[in-house]
mmCIF file of C-alpha atoms in Angstrom:
data_model
loop_
_atom_site.group_PDB
_atom_site.id
_atom_site.type_symbol
_atom_site.label_atom_id
_atom_site.label_comp_id
_atom_site.label_asym_id
_atom_site.label_seq_id
_atom_site.Cartn_x
_atom_site.Cartn_y
_atom_site.Cartn_z
ATOM 1 C CA MET A 1 103.565 37.314 101.089
ATOM 2 C CA LYS A 2 102.515 39.675 98.303
ATOM 3 C CA GLN A 3 103.690 43.253 98.459
ATOM 4 C CA ILE A 4 101.086 46.030 98.010
ATOM 5 C CA LEU A 5 101.886 49.699 97.374
ATOM 6 C CA VAL A 6 99.311 52.085 98.846
ATOM 7 C CA ASP A 7 99.140 55.731 97.828
ATOM 8 C CA MET A 8 98.288 58.454 100.361
ATOM 9 C CA ASP A 9 96.743 61.510 98.649
ATOM 10 C CA GLY A 10 93.383 60.526 97.102
ATOM 11 C CA VAL A 11 93.491 57.025 98.628
ATOM 12 C CA LEU A 12 94.243 57.268 102.390
ATOM 13 C CA ALA A 13 93.759 61.052 102.582
ATOM 14 C CA ASP A 14 90.612 62.708 101.281
ATOM 15 C CA ILE A 15 92.652 65.286 99.452
ATOM 16 C CA TYR A 16 89.761 66.488 97.247
ATOM 17 C CA ALA A 17 87.586 67.457 100.195
ATOM 18 C CA HIS A 18 90.635 69.228 101.653
ATOM 19 C CA LEU A 19 91.455 71.064 98.390
ATOM 20 C CA ILE A 20 87.872 72.168 97.972
ATOM 21 C CA ALA A 21 87.809 73.566 101.511
ATOM 22 C CA TYR A 22 91.166 75.342 101.062
ATOM 23 C CA GLU A 23 90.212 76.750 97.636
ATOM 24 C CA TYR A 24 87.024 78.246 99.080
ATOM 25 C CA ARG A 25 88.983 79.782 101.971
ATOM 26 C CA GLU A 26 91.667 81.061 99.638
ATOM 27 C CA SER A 27 89.669 82.506 96.744
ATOM 28 C CA GLY A 28 86.006 82.208 97.653
ATOM 29 C CA ILE A 29 85.459 79.759 94.725
ATOM 30 C CA LEU A 30 83.335 76.726 95.751
ATOM 31 C CA LEU A 31 84.018 73.964 93.249
ATOM 32 C CA ASN A 32 81.696 71.059 92.746
ATOM 33 C CA GLN A 33 82.415 67.564 91.686
ATOM 34 C CA GLN A 34 81.320 67.984 88.106
ATOM 35 C CA GLU A 35 83.648 70.930 87.518
ATOM 36 C CA LEU A 36 86.558 68.791 88.710
ATOM 37 C CA ASN A 37 85.975 65.746 86.585
ATOM 38 C CA GLY A 38 88.755 64.859 84.116
ATOM 39 C CA LYS A 39 91.094 67.661 85.245
ATOM 40 C CA LEU A 40 94.284 67.179 87.130
ATOM 41 C CA GLU A 41 94.321 68.879 90.547
ATOM 42 C CA GLY A 42 96.672 71.669 89.365
ATOM 43 C CA GLU A 43 94.308 72.472 86.565
ATOM 44 C CA ALA A 44 91.036 72.227 88.540
ATOM 45 C CA PHE A 45 91.976 74.233 91.590
ATOM 46 C CA PRO A 46 93.098 77.804 90.833
ATOM 47 C CA SER A 47 95.024 78.091 94.124
ATOM 48 C CA PHE A 48 96.529 74.586 93.953
ATOM 49 C CA GLU A 49 100.221 75.598 93.858
ATOM 50 C CA LYS A 50 99.830 77.982 96.759
ATOM 51 C CA VAL A 51 97.637 75.620 98.803
ATOM 52 C CA VAL A 52 99.843 72.487 98.578
ATOM 53 C CA ARG A 53 102.906 74.495 99.558
ATOM 54 C CA SER A 54 101.193 76.051 102.569
ATOM 55 C CA LYS A 55 102.331 74.824 106.050
ATOM 56 C CA GLY A 56 99.926 72.387 107.585
ATOM 57 C CA PHE A 57 98.007 71.384 104.431
ATOM 58 C CA PHE A 58 99.084 67.734 104.361
ATOM 59 C CA ARG A 59 99.183 67.465 108.199
ATOM 60 C CA THR A 60 95.471 68.334 108.449
ATOM 61 C CA ALA A 61 94.064 66.338 105.559
ATOM 62 C CA PRO A 62 90.894 64.370 106.406
ATOM 63 C CA VAL A 63 91.189 60.615 106.495
ATOM 64 C CA MET A 64 89.336 58.716 103.733
ATOM 65 C CA GLU A 65 86.264 56.936 104.959
ATOM 66 C CA TYR A 66 86.873 53.314 106.144
ATOM 67 C CA SER A 67 90.574 53.577 105.123
ATOM 68 C CA VAL A 68 91.878 52.926 108.691
ATOM 69 C CA GLU A 69 89.972 49.669 108.926
ATOM 70 C CA GLY A 70 90.757 48.824 105.297
ATOM 71 C CA LEU A 71 94.467 49.402 105.578
ATOM 72 C CA ASN A 72 94.642 47.540 108.860
ATOM 73 C CA TYR A 73 93.004 44.542 107.067
ATOM 74 C CA LEU A 74 95.588 44.766 104.240
ATOM 75 C CA ASN A 75 98.408 45.120 106.742
ATOM 76 C CA ASN A 76 97.547 41.798 108.314
ATOM 77 C CA LYS A 77 97.359 39.961 104.982
ATOM 78 C CA TYR A 78 100.039 41.580 102.762
ATOM 79 C CA LYS A 79 103.379 43.312 103.073
ATOM 80 C CA VAL A 80 102.079 46.878 102.858
ATOM 81 C CA LEU A 81 104.227 49.824 101.764
ATOM 82 C CA ILE A 82 102.887 53.353 101.846
ATOM 83 C CA VAL A 83 104.279 55.081 98.765
ATOM 84 C CA SER A 84 103.700 58.783 98.468
ATOM 85 C CA SER A 85 104.847 61.459 96.022
ATOM 86 C CA ALA A 86 106.194 64.053 98.340
ATOM 87 C CA THR A 87 109.600 65.396 97.431
ATOM 88 C CA GLU A 88 108.122 68.074 95.131
ATOM 89 C CA PHE A 89 106.698 69.722 98.278
ATOM 90 C CA PRO A 90 109.415 69.757 100.939
ATOM 91 C CA ASP A 91 107.203 70.617 103.859
ATOM 92 C CA SER A 92 104.884 67.695 103.033
ATOM 93 C CA LEU A 93 107.535 65.131 104.036
ATOM 94 C CA THR A 94 107.444 65.519 107.829
ATOM 95 C CA GLU A 95 103.739 66.407 107.647
ATOM 96 C CA LYS A 96 102.892 63.235 105.918
ATOM 97 C CA LEU A 97 104.950 61.147 108.258
ATOM 98 C CA ALA A 98 103.279 62.717 111.281
ATOM 99 C CA TRP A 99 99.890 62.290 109.687
ATOM 100 C CA LEU A 100 100.464 58.536 109.096
ATOM 101 C CA ASN A 101 101.682 58.171 112.700
ATOM 102 C CA GLU A 102 98.554 59.781 114.003
ATOM 103 C CA HIS A 103 95.912 58.058 111.924
ATOM 104 C CA PHE A 104 97.576 54.766 110.989
ATOM 105 C CA PRO A 105 99.684 53.905 114.063
ATOM 106 C CA PHE A 106 100.026 50.332 112.936
ATOM 107 C CA ILE A 107 102.149 51.388 109.967
ATOM 108 C CA SER A 108 105.792 51.581 111.018
ATOM 109 C CA TRP A 109 108.440 53.902 109.574
ATOM 110 C CA LYS A 110 109.894 50.927 107.860
ATOM 111 C CA GLN A 111 106.779 50.764 105.648
ATOM 112 C CA MET A 112 106.968 54.388 104.353
ATOM 113 C CA ILE A 113 108.458 55.523 101.093
ATOM 114 C CA PHE A 114 108.396 59.252 100.093
ATOM 115 C CA CYS A 115 109.525 59.833 96.593
ATOM 116 C CA GLY A 116 109.350 61.959 93.503
ATOM 117 C CA SER A 117 108.466 59.191 91.039
ATOM 118 C CA LYS A 118 106.988 55.806 91.823
ATOM 119 C CA ASP A 119 108.572 54.080 88.788
ATOM 120 C CA SER A 120 111.287 52.371 90.775
ATOM 121 C CA ILE A 121 109.238 50.996 93.655
ATOM 122 C CA CYS A 122 108.681 47.241 93.381
ATOM 123 C CA GLY A 123 105.465 45.477 94.347
ATOM 124 C CA ASP A 124 102.775 43.020 93.271
ATOM 125 C CA ILE A 125 99.782 45.315 93.627
ATOM 126 C CA MET A 126 99.413 49.081 93.473
ATOM 127 C CA ILE A 127 96.491 51.148 94.753
ATOM 128 C CA ASP A 128 96.660 54.698 93.424
ATOM 129 C CA ASP A 129 94.402 57.413 91.995
ATOM 130 C CA HIS A 130 96.889 58.661 89.368
ATOM 131 C CA ILE A 131 97.464 57.087 86.001
ATOM 132 C CA LYS A 132 101.041 58.429 85.903
ATOM 133 C CA ASN A 133 101.852 56.094 88.840
ATOM 134 C CA LEU A 134 99.791 53.040 87.688
ATOM 135 C CA GLY A 135 100.728 53.281 84.015
ATOM 136 C CA SER A 136 104.159 51.828 84.155
ATOM 137 C CA PHE A 137 103.515 49.474 87.100
ATOM 138 C CA PRO A 138 104.027 45.912 86.053
ATOM 139 C CA GLY A 139 101.755 44.303 88.670
ATOM 140 C CA ARG A 140 97.993 44.442 89.484
ATOM 141 C CA LYS A 141 96.752 48.026 89.177
ATOM 142 C CA ILE A 142 93.871 49.317 91.296
ATOM 143 C CA LEU A 143 92.571 52.742 90.400
ATOM 144 C CA TYR A 144 90.936 54.600 93.314
ATOM 145 C CA THR A 145 88.237 56.839 91.850
ATOM 146 C CA GLN A 146 88.820 60.564 92.177
ATOM 147 C CA PRO A 147 87.496 63.370 89.991
ATOM 148 C CA GLN A 148 90.707 63.709 88.005
ATOM 149 C CA ASN A 149 90.512 60.073 86.838
ATOM 150 C CA ALA A 150 86.702 59.838 86.573
ATOM 151 C CA LEU A 151 86.677 59.818 82.760
ATOM 152 C CA ILE A 152 89.427 57.232 82.298
ATOM 153 C CA GLN A 153 88.418 53.910 80.813
ATOM 154 C CA ASP A 154 91.265 51.452 80.719
ATOM 155 C CA PRO A 155 90.753 47.670 80.875
ATOM 156 C CA SER A 156 94.208 47.152 82.478
ATOM 157 C CA LEU A 157 92.999 48.980 85.619
ATOM 158 C CA GLU A 158 90.517 47.718 88.288
ATOM 159 C CA ARG A 159 88.536 50.674 89.424
ATOM 160 C CA VAL A 160 87.364 50.983 93.046
ATOM 161 C CA ASN A 161 85.279 53.700 94.606
ATOM 162 C CA THR A 162 85.556 52.899 98.281
ATOM 163 C CA TRP A 163 87.800 51.176 100.745
ATOM 164 C CA GLN A 164 85.043 48.644 101.381
ATOM 165 C CA GLU A 165 85.465 47.547 97.699
ATOM 166 C CA ILE A 166 89.241 47.188 98.213
ATOM 167 C CA VAL A 167 88.692 44.943 101.236
ATOM 168 C CA GLY A 168 86.164 42.918 99.267
ATOM 169 C CA MET A 169 88.553 42.162 96.473
ATOM 170 C CA LEU A 170 91.899 41.714 98.200
ATOM 171 C CA MET B 1 120.158 53.573 80.534
ATOM 172 C CA LYS B 2 121.180 51.727 83.739
ATOM 173 C CA GLN B 3 119.673 52.877 86.996
ATOM 174 C CA ILE B 4 121.990 53.513 89.921
ATOM 175 C CA LEU B 5 120.872 53.918 93.505
ATOM 176 C CA VAL B 6 123.081 56.247 95.563
ATOM 177 C CA ASP B 7 123.008 56.364 99.377
ATOM 178 C CA MET B 8 123.352 59.699 101.275
ATOM 179 C CA ASP B 9 124.770 59.139 104.794
ATOM 180 C CA GLY B 10 128.274 57.715 104.531
ATOM 181 C CA VAL B 11 128.431 58.111 100.707
ATOM 182 C CA LEU B 12 127.359 61.697 99.754
ATOM 183 C CA ALA B 13 127.440 63.043 103.332
ATOM 184 C CA ASP B 14 130.554 62.510 105.551
ATOM 185 C CA ILE B 15 128.374 61.394 108.387
ATOM 186 C CA TYR B 16 131.296 59.958 110.481
ATOM 187 C CA ALA B 17 133.207 63.289 110.560
ATOM 188 C CA HIS B 18 129.859 64.817 111.618
ATOM 189 C CA LEU B 19 129.129 62.246 114.312
ATOM 190 C CA ILE B 20 132.628 62.543 115.747
ATOM 191 C CA ALA B 21 132.267 66.303 116.022
ATOM 192 C CA TYR B 22 128.743 66.094 117.530
ATOM 193 C CA GLU B 23 129.817 63.396 119.994
ATOM 194 C CA TYR B 24 132.743 65.506 121.214
ATOM 195 C CA ARG B 25 130.501 68.489 121.668
ATOM 196 C CA GLU B 26 127.857 66.409 123.429
ATOM 197 C CA SER B 27 129.905 64.253 125.772
ATOM 198 C CA GLY B 28 133.516 65.415 125.502
ATOM 199 C CA ILE B 29 134.513 61.977 124.081
ATOM 200 C CA LEU B 30 136.795 62.220 121.068
ATOM 201 C CA LEU B 31 136.572 58.934 119.151
ATOM 202 C CA ASN B 32 139.238 57.862 116.673
ATOM 203 C CA GLN B 33 138.885 55.740 113.631
ATOM 204 C CA GLN B 34 140.189 52.570 115.213
ATOM 205 C CA GLU B 35 137.693 52.646 118.051
ATOM 206 C CA LEU B 36 134.900 52.826 115.446
ATOM 207 C CA ASN B 37 135.893 49.948 113.189
ATOM 208 C CA GLY B 38 133.429 47.116 112.976
ATOM 209 C CA LYS B 39 130.768 48.763 115.136
ATOM 210 C CA LEU B 40 127.467 50.122 113.828
ATOM 211 C CA GLU B 41 127.056 53.869 114.450
ATOM 212 C CA GLY B 42 124.518 53.302 117.277
ATOM 213 C CA GLU B 43 126.996 51.125 119.096
ATOM 214 C CA ALA B 44 130.145 53.254 118.438
ATOM 215 C CA PHE B 45 128.783 56.654 119.362
ATOM 216 C CA PRO B 46 127.367 56.894 122.928
ATOM 217 C CA SER B 47 125.246 59.937 121.988
ATOM 218 C CA PHE B 48 124.028 58.588 118.629
ATOM 219 C CA GLU B 49 120.305 58.440 119.415
ATOM 220 C CA LYS B 50 120.228 61.979 120.765
ATOM 221 C CA VAL B 51 122.467 63.371 118.074
ATOM 222 C CA VAL B 52 120.648 62.052 114.992
ATOM 223 C CA ARG B 53 117.343 63.275 116.407
ATOM 224 C CA SER B 54 118.631 66.743 117.069
ATOM 225 C CA LYS B 55 117.430 69.518 114.808
ATOM 226 C CA GLY B 56 119.986 70.542 112.134
ATOM 227 C CA PHE B 57 122.144 67.437 112.320
ATOM 228 C CA PHE B 58 121.451 66.209 108.802
ATOM 229 C CA ARG B 59 121.092 69.735 107.377
ATOM 230 C CA THR B 60 124.645 70.603 108.356
ATOM 231 C CA ALA B 61 126.448 67.409 107.403
ATOM 232 C CA PRO B 62 129.750 67.932 105.524
ATOM 233 C CA VAL B 63 129.833 66.838 101.889
ATOM 234 C CA MET B 64 131.995 63.794 101.057
ATOM 235 C CA GLU B 65 135.116 64.793 99.214
ATOM 236 C CA TYR B 66 134.720 64.796 95.393
ATOM 237 C CA SER B 67 131.155 63.536 95.693
ATOM 238 C CA VAL B 68 129.699 66.581 93.885
ATOM 239 C CA GLU B 69 131.901 66.028 90.908
ATOM 240 C CA GLY B 70 131.490 62.247 91.084
ATOM 241 C CA LEU B 71 127.722 62.297 91.335
ATOM 242 C CA ASN B 72 127.512 64.905 88.503
ATOM 243 C CA TYR B 73 129.529 62.484 86.384
ATOM 244 C CA LEU B 74 127.166 59.561 87.193
ATOM 245 C CA ASN B 75 124.098 61.762 86.621
ATOM 246 C CA ASN B 76 125.208 62.400 83.026
ATOM 247 C CA LYS B 77 125.785 58.659 82.366
ATOM 248 C CA TYR B 78 123.154 56.783 84.361
ATOM 249 C CA LYS B 79 119.636 57.227 85.630
ATOM 250 C CA VAL B 80 120.589 58.295 89.209
ATOM 251 C CA LEU B 81 118.226 57.908 92.202
ATOM 252 C CA ILE B 82 119.246 59.117 95.625
ATOM 253 C CA VAL B 83 117.873 56.597 98.082
ATOM 254 C CA SER B 84 118.141 57.458 101.754
ATOM 255 C CA SER B 85 116.911 55.794 104.947
ATOM 256 C CA ALA B 86 115.100 58.675 106.604
ATOM 257 C CA THR B 87 111.674 57.852 107.917
ATOM 258 C CA GLU B 88 113.048 56.636 111.257
ATOM 259 C CA PHE B 89 114.082 60.219 112.002
ATOM 260 C CA PRO B 90 111.185 62.522 111.034
ATOM 261 C CA ASP B 91 113.111 65.781 111.036
ATOM 262 C CA SER B 92 115.731 64.315 108.778
ATOM 263 C CA LEU B 93 113.310 64.267 105.818
ATOM 264 C CA THR B 94 113.090 68.015 105.006
ATOM 265 C CA GLU B 95 116.653 68.509 106.169
ATOM 266 C CA LYS B 96 117.999 65.883 103.744
ATOM 267 C CA LEU B 97 115.947 67.330 100.870
ATOM 268 C CA ALA B 98 117.278 70.907 101.593
ATOM 269 C CA TRP B 99 120.831 69.551 101.931
ATOM 270 C CA LEU B 100 120.562 67.781 98.586
ATOM 271 C CA ASN B 101 119.132 70.978 96.917
ATOM 272 C CA GLU B 102 122.023 73.054 98.336
ATOM 273 C CA HIS B 103 124.960 70.792 97.527
ATOM 274 C CA PHE B 104 123.688 68.767 94.528
ATOM 275 C CA PRO B 105 121.450 71.210 92.680
ATOM 276 C CA PHE B 106 121.571 69.069 89.564
ATOM 277 C CA ILE B 107 119.592 66.333 91.303
ATOM 278 C CA SER B 108 115.858 67.031 90.931
ATOM 279 C CA TRP B 109 113.108 66.120 93.413
ATOM 280 C CA LYS B 110 112.049 63.408 90.981
ATOM 281 C CA GLN B 111 115.313 61.574 91.701
ATOM 282 C CA MET B 112 114.918 61.460 95.483
ATOM 283 C CA ILE B 113 113.556 58.551 97.543
ATOM 284 C CA PHE B 114 113.328 58.741 101.347
ATOM 285 C CA CYS B 115 112.372 55.365 102.876
ATOM 286 C CA GLY B 116 112.576 53.171 105.857
ATOM 287 C CA SER B 117 113.867 50.003 104.057
ATOM 288 C CA LYS B 118 115.628 49.922 100.650
ATOM 289 C CA ASP B 119 114.445 46.398 99.869
ATOM 290 C CA SER B 120 111.741 47.509 97.442
ATOM 291 C CA ILE B 121 113.733 50.031 95.396
ATOM 292 C CA CYS B 122 114.687 48.700 91.956
ATOM 293 C CA GLY B 123 117.964 49.426 90.228
ATOM 294 C CA ASP B 124 120.895 47.951 88.419
ATOM 295 C CA ILE B 125 123.686 49.269 90.700
ATOM 296 C CA MET B 126 123.647 50.284 94.371
ATOM 297 C CA ILE B 127 126.258 52.339 96.096
ATOM 298 C CA ASP B 128 125.889 52.134 99.939
ATOM 299 C CA ASP B 129 127.980 51.822 103.046
ATOM 300 C CA HIS B 130 125.514 49.461 104.843
ATOM 301 C CA ILE B 131 125.395 45.722 104.347
ATOM 302 C CA LYS B 132 121.721 45.695 105.449
ATOM 303 C CA ASN B 133 120.949 47.657 102.245
ATOM 304 C CA LEU B 134 123.290 45.897 99.854
ATOM 305 C CA GLY B 135 122.672 42.374 101.166
ATOM 306 C CA SER B 136 119.379 41.747 99.478
ATOM 307 C CA PHE B 137 119.989 43.955 96.394
ATOM 308 C CA PRO B 138 119.932 41.813 93.264
ATOM 309 C CA GLY B 139 122.142 44.093 91.126
ATOM 310 C CA ARG B 140 125.784 45.223 91.230
ATOM 311 C CA LYS B 141 126.741 46.097 94.841
ATOM 312 C CA ILE B 142 129.322 48.767 95.586
ATOM 313 C CA LEU B 143 130.320 49.117 99.268
ATOM 314 C CA TYR B 144 131.606 52.533 100.220
ATOM 315 C CA THR B 145 134.144 52.069 103.032
ATOM 316 C CA GLN B 146 133.169 53.447 106.411
ATOM 317 C CA PRO B 147 134.411 52.363 109.858
ATOM 318 C CA GLN B 148 131.322 50.236 110.531
ATOM 319 C CA ASN B 149 131.920 48.115 107.444
ATOM 320 C CA ALA B 150 135.753 48.107 107.608
ATOM 321 C CA LEU B 151 136.035 44.495 108.689
ATOM 322 C CA ILE B 152 133.592 43.041 106.153
ATOM 323 C CA GLN B 153 135.020 40.719 103.536
ATOM 324 C CA ASP B 154 132.444 39.648 101.052
ATOM 325 C CA PRO B 155 133.315 38.689 97.493
ATOM 326 C CA SER B 156 129.805 39.722 96.226
ATOM 327 C CA LEU B 157 130.636 43.366 97.067
ATOM 328 C CA GLU B 158 132.945 45.712 95.229
ATOM 329 C CA ARG B 159 134.598 47.936 97.873
ATOM 330 C CA VAL B 160 135.454 51.580 97.133
ATOM 331 C CA ASN B 161 137.241 54.093 99.407
ATOM 332 C CA THR B 162 136.738 57.298 97.480
ATOM 333 C CA TRP B 163 134.485 58.970 94.930
ATOM 334 C CA GLN B 164 137.401 59.003 92.564
ATOM 335 C CA GLU B 165 137.374 55.184 92.603
ATOM 336 C CA ILE B 166 133.632 55.183 91.782
ATOM 337 C CA VAL B 167 134.136 57.454 88.803
ATOM 338 C CA GLY B 168 136.996 55.236 87.667
ATOM 339 C CA MET B 169 134.909 52.063 87.633
ATOM 340 C CA LEU B 170 131.473 53.293 86.450
#
């Protein structure tokens, strides 16, 4: 059975919608999609560092549309591992675990990996929105579209825009 | 540079000394080394499930003798990753991260992996006290002696009893 590594922020969690809402609450700045394109989150959101370190941010992230059904489909067909960059933000660890337990109860604790870098996690397929994670991955690379990667054109990546597309191709 | 995966509980943290102290406090039972040999922790300690889920348990674990010097030596010679089974016990995640930051400040968040299973973490060398982690590892396997593994004889494993031995061989 093939092993598939699934990212959380920007793939299972709609972290952009969440960041936009938090930024507006924090600074009164309402960012739109076009202002975000091609910029990493830390560059695009003035309050990023404060927001991602605030208690409850990751615990209350909205779930990406159709991701529950999509991940459940993958979980029945592949060996799924949820691989999330989390150790940079200590509070995010237990929040992300609780978030997964709430929204994706069919994913067990045995399928969760919280790390700093994804370089050393083995798998056959990786779904991620960040080039830094997909770049060195030796398997099949699926790029989930988010504003920060919107301008990237790389033939080694398969770009998807929705979970429906993921289900259609895997 | 070779990559080395280093376990926390039973390798960096003296989890047996900690469990013995907690068990005594919890139930009044004072276990000795011989009663623990050959039994997994959950079998050996009557209060194990309660103790490992209690707030502060992992945060206050004692540091294994000479492990700070030993890990610092490895960190200058290898690519070190700290790989710890943690997702089964949600509170352990932030506690383990804080514990590493306090006692091993030369280890960055980029070098930490908290997971459920270690099967999918790549490396050349693994130091661990549990057969379940070393068993399927394809690289060099170093077994750190703890009561639960004391009776195991397996020629594919290199057994060590102290951090001084690790430094001497790596």
